């Protein structure tokens, strides 16, 4: 069983607030990812990390930032939330980037900005 | 990246087999075929993957055509808990192999 946790599951917050979405995994995986998914739509990669102190932007441009200070922790931050940031954010991890290795996903954070 | 084509939706009855098709006519020789599913209000869940040979695991079977231009995910006995969006994804050994490129997938409805 994959052990990857996201908190909070749901967040409703006003415009202009600073938000941090938490993602933690207990599997010791080096690779971690953030995807964004609007309702009924496809997932898009917005950030990824190959390991501690490594972060890269994904395919979909995002105003969010990420950090990777510890292997198990990959938080995503929005400095000033806007209604356009309303979406579901999904975190994933994998032990390595070999194409035969699956990614393990958390259950996501549903973010609503009023 | 090679693309996949899946039906938008399919229906099945409980306890019957389900065959979910995927076309990938531009697949390259080193592309792995992965299947994930996403249950309502959850993140995607890995189901199975293969390269050339058919594969079986506790969740499903993957049948890959001899020319690899199509594949079929087989759920042997559908349950209500199998109702989900099923994604067929190609992962290339070169270039951008770090990411999963999700399409719209197939929405599977299971009738009791």
mmCIF file of C-alpha atoms in Angstrom:
data_model
loop_
_atom_site.group_PDB
_atom_site.id
_atom_site.type_symbol
_atom_site.label_atom_id
_atom_site.label_comp_id
_atom_site.label_asym_id
_atom_site.label_seq_id
_atom_site.Cartn_x
_atom_site.Cartn_y
_atom_site.Cartn_z
ATOM 1 C CA UNK A 1 0.000 0.000 0.000
ATOM 2 C CA UNK A 2 1.205 3.473 -0.878
ATOM 3 C CA UNK A 3 1.626 5.852 2.045
ATOM 4 C CA UNK A 4 1.302 9.375 0.770
ATOM 5 C CA UNK A 5 -0.744 11.916 2.646
ATOM 6 C CA UNK A 6 -2.138 15.289 1.725
ATOM 7 C CA UNK A 7 -3.592 17.875 4.061
ATOM 8 C CA UNK A 8 -6.002 19.496 4.167
ATOM 9 C CA UNK A 9 -8.444 17.447 2.051
ATOM 10 C CA UNK A 10 -10.655 20.491 1.562
ATOM 11 C CA UNK A 11 -9.909 24.191 1.978
ATOM 12 C CA UNK A 12 -12.195 27.157 1.399
ATOM 13 C CA UNK A 13 -10.435 30.467 1.913
ATOM 14 C CA UNK A 14 -10.642 34.107 0.912
ATOM 15 C CA UNK A 15 -8.694 35.928 -1.786
ATOM 16 C CA UNK A 16 -5.256 37.212 -0.862
ATOM 17 C CA UNK A 17 -4.463 34.618 1.795
ATOM 18 C CA UNK A 18 -1.212 32.683 1.840
ATOM 19 C CA UNK A 19 -1.822 28.935 1.526
ATOM 20 C CA UNK A 20 0.401 25.936 2.016
ATOM 21 C CA UNK A 21 -0.742 22.500 0.882
ATOM 22 C CA UNK A 22 1.059 19.684 2.633
ATOM 23 C CA UNK A 23 2.256 16.437 1.075
ATOM 24 C CA UNK A 24 4.185 13.747 2.912
ATOM 25 C CA UNK A 25 5.238 10.233 2.015
ATOM 26 C CA UNK A 26 6.696 7.537 4.228
ATOM 27 C CA UNK A 27 8.126 5.341 1.485
ATOM 28 C CA UNK A 28 11.500 7.067 1.150
ATOM 29 C CA UNK A 29 10.792 7.944 -2.480
ATOM 30 C CA UNK A 30 13.179 10.402 -4.104
ATOM 31 C CA UNK A 31 10.794 11.601 -6.818
ATOM 32 C CA UNK A 32 7.759 13.699 -5.945
ATOM 33 C CA UNK A 33 5.220 15.522 -8.112
ATOM 34 C CA UNK A 34 2.350 17.995 -7.935
ATOM 35 C CA UNK A 35 -0.509 17.781 -10.419
ATOM 36 C CA UNK A 36 -3.478 20.114 -10.851
ATOM 37 C CA UNK A 37 -6.898 18.868 -11.906
ATOM 38 C CA UNK A 38 -10.019 20.921 -12.595
ATOM 39 C CA UNK A 39 -13.382 19.104 -12.211
ATOM 40 C CA UNK A 40 -13.943 16.604 -14.993
ATOM 41 C CA UNK A 41 -10.689 17.541 -16.656
ATOM 42 C CA UNK A 42 -7.254 16.030 -17.150
ATOM 43 C CA UNK A 43 -4.410 16.122 -14.655
ATOM 44 C CA UNK A 44 -1.545 18.456 -15.484
ATOM 45 C CA UNK A 45 1.934 18.372 -13.945
ATOM 46 C CA UNK A 46 2.833 21.689 -12.290
ATOM 47 C CA UNK A 47 5.941 20.832 -10.213
ATOM 48 C CA UNK A 48 8.317 17.945 -9.630
ATOM 49 C CA UNK A 49 11.371 17.127 -7.580
ATOM 50 C CA UNK A 50 14.143 14.585 -8.047
ATOM 51 C CA UNK A 51 15.246 14.776 -4.436
ATOM 52 C CA UNK A 52 16.205 17.100 -1.599
ATOM 53 C CA UNK A 53 16.893 20.672 -2.779
ATOM 54 C CA UNK A 54 15.712 19.820 -6.307
ATOM 55 C CA UNK A 55 12.570 21.403 -7.762
ATOM 56 C CA UNK A 56 11.460 21.924 -11.341
ATOM 57 C CA UNK A 57 8.409 23.415 -13.027
ATOM 58 C CA UNK A 58 6.085 21.106 -14.912
ATOM 59 C CA UNK A 59 4.130 21.482 -18.113
ATOM 60 C CA UNK A 60 1.354 23.705 -16.806
ATOM 61 C CA UNK A 61 2.382 27.157 -15.693
ATOM 62 C CA UNK A 62 1.473 27.761 -12.074
ATOM 63 C CA UNK A 63 1.858 30.690 -9.686
ATOM 64 C CA UNK A 64 2.501 28.246 -6.874
ATOM 65 C CA UNK A 65 5.954 27.425 -5.512
ATOM 66 C CA UNK A 66 7.332 24.257 -3.929
ATOM 67 C CA UNK A 67 10.206 23.288 -1.691
ATOM 68 C CA UNK A 68 11.983 20.024 -0.896
ATOM 69 C CA UNK A 69 13.982 20.330 2.298
ATOM 70 C CA UNK A 70 13.310 16.777 3.461
ATOM 71 C CA UNK A 71 12.878 13.652 1.364
ATOM 72 C CA UNK A 72 9.462 12.875 2.780
ATOM 73 C CA UNK A 73 7.952 16.344 2.536
ATOM 74 C CA UNK A 74 6.982 18.369 -0.587
ATOM 75 C CA UNK A 75 4.746 21.339 0.308
ATOM 76 C CA UNK A 76 3.130 23.623 -2.249
ATOM 77 C CA UNK A 77 2.595 27.313 -1.461
ATOM 78 C CA UNK A 78 0.423 30.026 -2.939
ATOM 79 C CA UNK A 79 1.596 33.423 -1.644
ATOM 80 C CA UNK A 80 -1.641 35.231 -2.452
ATOM 81 C CA UNK A 81 -4.591 33.061 -3.374
ATOM 82 C CA UNK A 82 -6.951 34.094 -6.172
ATOM 83 C CA UNK A 83 -10.214 32.573 -7.451
ATOM 84 C CA UNK A 84 -8.316 31.305 -10.513
ATOM 85 C CA UNK A 85 -6.377 29.004 -8.167
ATOM 86 C CA UNK A 86 -9.546 27.083 -7.361
ATOM 87 C CA UNK A 87 -8.830 23.481 -8.334
ATOM 88 C CA UNK A 88 -7.828 20.071 -7.030
ATOM 89 C CA UNK A 89 -4.128 19.586 -6.263
ATOM 90 C CA UNK A 90 -2.715 16.060 -6.281
ATOM 91 C CA UNK A 91 0.658 14.985 -4.937
ATOM 92 C CA UNK A 92 2.487 11.849 -6.094
ATOM 93 C CA UNK A 93 5.771 10.063 -5.512
ATOM 94 C CA UNK A 94 7.838 7.297 -7.066
ATOM 95 C CA UNK A 95 11.066 5.564 -6.091
ATOM 96 C CA UNK A 96 12.785 6.454 -9.345
ATOM 97 C CA UNK A 97 11.988 7.706 -12.816
ATOM 98 C CA UNK A 98 12.220 4.432 -14.637
ATOM 99 C CA UNK A 99 9.330 4.097 -17.044
ATOM 100 C CA UNK A 100 8.266 0.789 -15.502
ATOM 101 C CA UNK A 101 7.808 2.347 -12.044
ATOM 102 C CA UNK A 102 4.336 3.540 -11.043
ATOM 103 C CA UNK A 103 3.599 6.808 -9.304
ATOM 104 C CA UNK A 104 1.692 6.708 -6.025
ATOM 105 C CA UNK A 105 -0.889 9.439 -5.491
ATOM 106 C CA UNK A 106 -2.421 11.041 -2.455
ATOM 107 C CA UNK A 107 -6.150 11.766 -2.302
ATOM 108 C CA UNK A 108 -5.699 15.419 -3.158
ATOM 109 C CA UNK A 109 -6.628 18.805 -1.733
ATOM 110 C CA UNK A 110 -9.740 20.492 -3.091
ATOM 111 C CA UNK A 111 -9.050 24.210 -2.934
ATOM 112 C CA UNK A 112 -11.740 26.864 -3.291
ATOM 113 C CA UNK A 113 -10.794 30.532 -3.282
ATOM 114 C CA UNK A 114 -13.673 32.906 -2.658
ATOM 115 C CA UNK B 1 4.840 11.934 -26.883
ATOM 116 C CA UNK B 2 2.724 9.200 -28.407
ATOM 117 C CA UNK B 3 -0.981 9.699 -27.770
ATOM 118 C CA UNK B 4 -3.689 7.303 -26.655
ATOM 119 C CA UNK B 5 -7.360 7.176 -27.627
ATOM 120 C CA UNK B 6 -10.028 5.783 -25.306
ATOM 121 C CA UNK B 7 -13.824 5.776 -25.401
ATOM 122 C CA UNK B 8 -15.321 8.516 -23.262
ATOM 123 C CA UNK B 9 -17.523 6.132 -21.310
ATOM 124 C CA UNK B 10 -18.512 2.493 -20.896
ATOM 125 C CA UNK B 11 -21.100 0.617 -18.875
ATOM 126 C CA UNK B 12 -20.963 -2.774 -17.307
ATOM 127 C CA UNK B 13 -23.038 -4.929 -15.003
ATOM 128 C CA UNK B 14 -21.798 -6.104 -11.656
ATOM 129 C CA UNK B 15 -19.935 -9.435 -11.667
ATOM 130 C CA UNK B 16 -19.475 -9.362 -15.444
ATOM 131 C CA UNK B 17 -16.117 -8.941 -17.201
ATOM 132 C CA UNK B 18 -15.184 -5.527 -18.550
ATOM 133 C CA UNK B 19 -12.867 -4.880 -21.485
ATOM 134 C CA UNK B 20 -11.564 -1.316 -21.644
ATOM 135 C CA UNK B 21 -9.862 -0.555 -24.971
ATOM 136 C CA UNK B 22 -7.020 1.836 -25.725
ATOM 137 C CA UNK B 23 -5.560 2.735 -29.109
ATOM 138 C CA UNK B 24 -1.976 3.941 -29.370
ATOM 139 C CA UNK B 25 -1.098 3.656 -33.037
ATOM 140 C CA UNK B 26 2.025 5.866 -32.763
ATOM 141 C CA UNK B 27 3.595 3.907 -29.911
ATOM 142 C CA UNK B 28 7.372 3.484 -30.102
ATOM 143 C CA UNK B 29 9.260 0.317 -29.332
ATOM 144 C CA UNK B 30 10.359 1.453 -25.882
ATOM 145 C CA UNK B 31 7.049 2.898 -24.680
ATOM 146 C CA UNK B 32 5.497 1.167 -21.689
ATOM 147 C CA UNK B 33 1.691 1.006 -21.481
ATOM 148 C CA UNK B 34 0.405 2.015 -18.051
ATOM 149 C CA UNK B 35 -3.133 1.997 -16.708
ATOM 150 C CA UNK B 36 -4.336 4.073 -13.793
ATOM 151 C CA UNK B 37 -7.815 4.613 -12.436
ATOM 152 C CA UNK B 38 -9.332 7.424 -10.429
ATOM 153 C CA UNK B 39 -12.226 6.733 -8.129
ATOM 154 C CA UNK B 40 -14.546 9.604 -7.196
ATOM 155 C CA UNK B 41 -12.943 12.082 -4.797
ATOM 156 C CA UNK B 42 -9.622 10.219 -4.795
ATOM 157 C CA UNK B 43 -6.252 10.496 -6.473
ATOM 158 C CA UNK B 44 -5.290 8.226 -9.354
ATOM 159 C CA UNK B 45 -4.373 4.654 -8.489
ATOM 160 C CA UNK B 46 -1.902 2.519 -10.425
ATOM 161 C CA UNK B 47 -3.546 -0.561 -11.954
ATOM 162 C CA UNK B 48 -1.107 -2.351 -14.223
ATOM 163 C CA UNK B 49 1.568 -1.843 -16.879
ATOM 164 C CA UNK B 50 3.217 -3.800 -19.675
ATOM 165 C CA UNK B 51 5.595 -3.564 -22.607
ATOM 166 C CA UNK B 52 4.935 -6.421 -25.027
ATOM 167 C CA UNK B 53 3.547 -9.442 -23.227
ATOM 168 C CA UNK B 54 0.169 -9.763 -21.580
ATOM 169 C CA UNK B 55 0.263 -9.078 -17.846
ATOM 170 C CA UNK B 56 -1.844 -10.172 -14.906
ATOM 171 C CA UNK B 57 -2.024 -8.889 -11.344
ATOM 172 C CA UNK B 58 -4.514 -8.987 -8.512
ATOM 173 C CA UNK B 59 -6.467 -6.051 -9.892
ATOM 174 C CA UNK B 60 -6.678 -6.713 -13.619
ATOM 175 C CA UNK B 61 -5.178 -8.161 -16.776
ATOM 176 C CA UNK B 62 -3.567 -6.249 -19.616
ATOM 177 C CA UNK B 63 -3.801 -7.653 -23.123
ATOM 178 C CA UNK B 64 -1.418 -6.045 -25.621
ATOM 179 C CA UNK B 65 -1.908 -6.474 -29.358
ATOM 180 C CA UNK B 66 0.899 -8.135 -31.247
ATOM 181 C CA UNK B 67 1.681 -4.918 -33.153
ATOM 182 C CA UNK B 68 1.351 -2.954 -29.858
ATOM 183 C CA UNK B 69 -0.932 -0.392 -31.490
ATOM 184 C CA UNK B 70 -3.707 -1.177 -29.049
ATOM 185 C CA UNK B 71 -4.256 -2.696 -25.648
ATOM 186 C CA UNK B 72 -7.167 -3.784 -23.475
ATOM 187 C CA UNK B 73 -7.546 -3.586 -19.727
ATOM 188 C CA UNK B 74 -9.622 -6.497 -18.464
ATOM 189 C CA UNK B 75 -11.495 -6.480 -15.184
ATOM 190 C CA UNK B 76 -12.553 -10.085 -14.762
ATOM 191 C CA UNK B 77 -15.549 -9.477 -12.485
ATOM 192 C CA UNK B 78 -16.643 -5.878 -12.150
ATOM 193 C CA UNK B 79 -17.798 -4.669 -8.764
ATOM 194 C CA UNK B 80 -19.453 -1.396 -7.821
ATOM 195 C CA UNK B 81 -16.107 -0.294 -6.413
ATOM 196 C CA UNK B 82 -14.587 -0.509 -9.891
ATOM 197 C CA UNK B 83 -16.642 2.474 -11.048
ATOM 198 C CA UNK B 84 -13.980 5.042 -11.918
ATOM 199 C CA UNK B 85 -12.224 6.903 -14.707
ATOM 200 C CA UNK B 86 -9.624 4.616 -16.311
ATOM 201 C CA UNK B 87 -6.565 6.172 -17.931
ATOM 202 C CA UNK B 88 -4.324 4.510 -20.509
ATOM 203 C CA UNK B 89 -0.908 6.218 -20.519
ATOM 204 C CA UNK B 90 2.269 5.681 -22.515
ATOM 205 C CA UNK B 91 5.578 6.215 -20.754
ATOM 206 C CA UNK B 92 8.591 6.740 -22.941
ATOM 207 C CA UNK B 93 12.074 5.695 -21.938
ATOM 208 C CA UNK B 94 13.541 8.862 -23.371
ATOM 209 C CA UNK B 95 13.057 12.539 -22.773
ATOM 210 C CA UNK B 96 10.204 13.351 -20.455
ATOM 211 C CA UNK B 97 9.846 10.004 -18.727
ATOM 212 C CA UNK B 98 9.415 11.698 -15.348
ATOM 213 C CA UNK B 99 5.812 12.632 -15.949
ATOM 214 C CA UNK B 100 2.500 10.963 -16.536
ATOM 215 C CA UNK B 101 0.464 12.554 -19.324
ATOM 216 C CA UNK B 102 -3.199 11.974 -18.535
ATOM 217 C CA UNK B 103 -5.902 12.198 -21.171
ATOM 218 C CA UNK B 104 -9.623 12.277 -20.408
ATOM 219 C CA UNK B 105 -9.804 8.518 -19.845
ATOM 220 C CA UNK B 106 -12.851 6.245 -19.908
ATOM 221 C CA UNK B 107 -15.586 6.701 -17.327
ATOM 222 C CA UNK B 108 -16.708 3.217 -16.302
ATOM 223 C CA UNK B 109 -20.174 2.881 -14.828
ATOM 224 C CA UNK B 110 -21.005 -0.410 -13.087
ATOM 225 C CA UNK B 111 -24.690 -1.253 -12.733
ATOM 226 C CA UNK B 112 -25.874 -3.377 -9.800
#
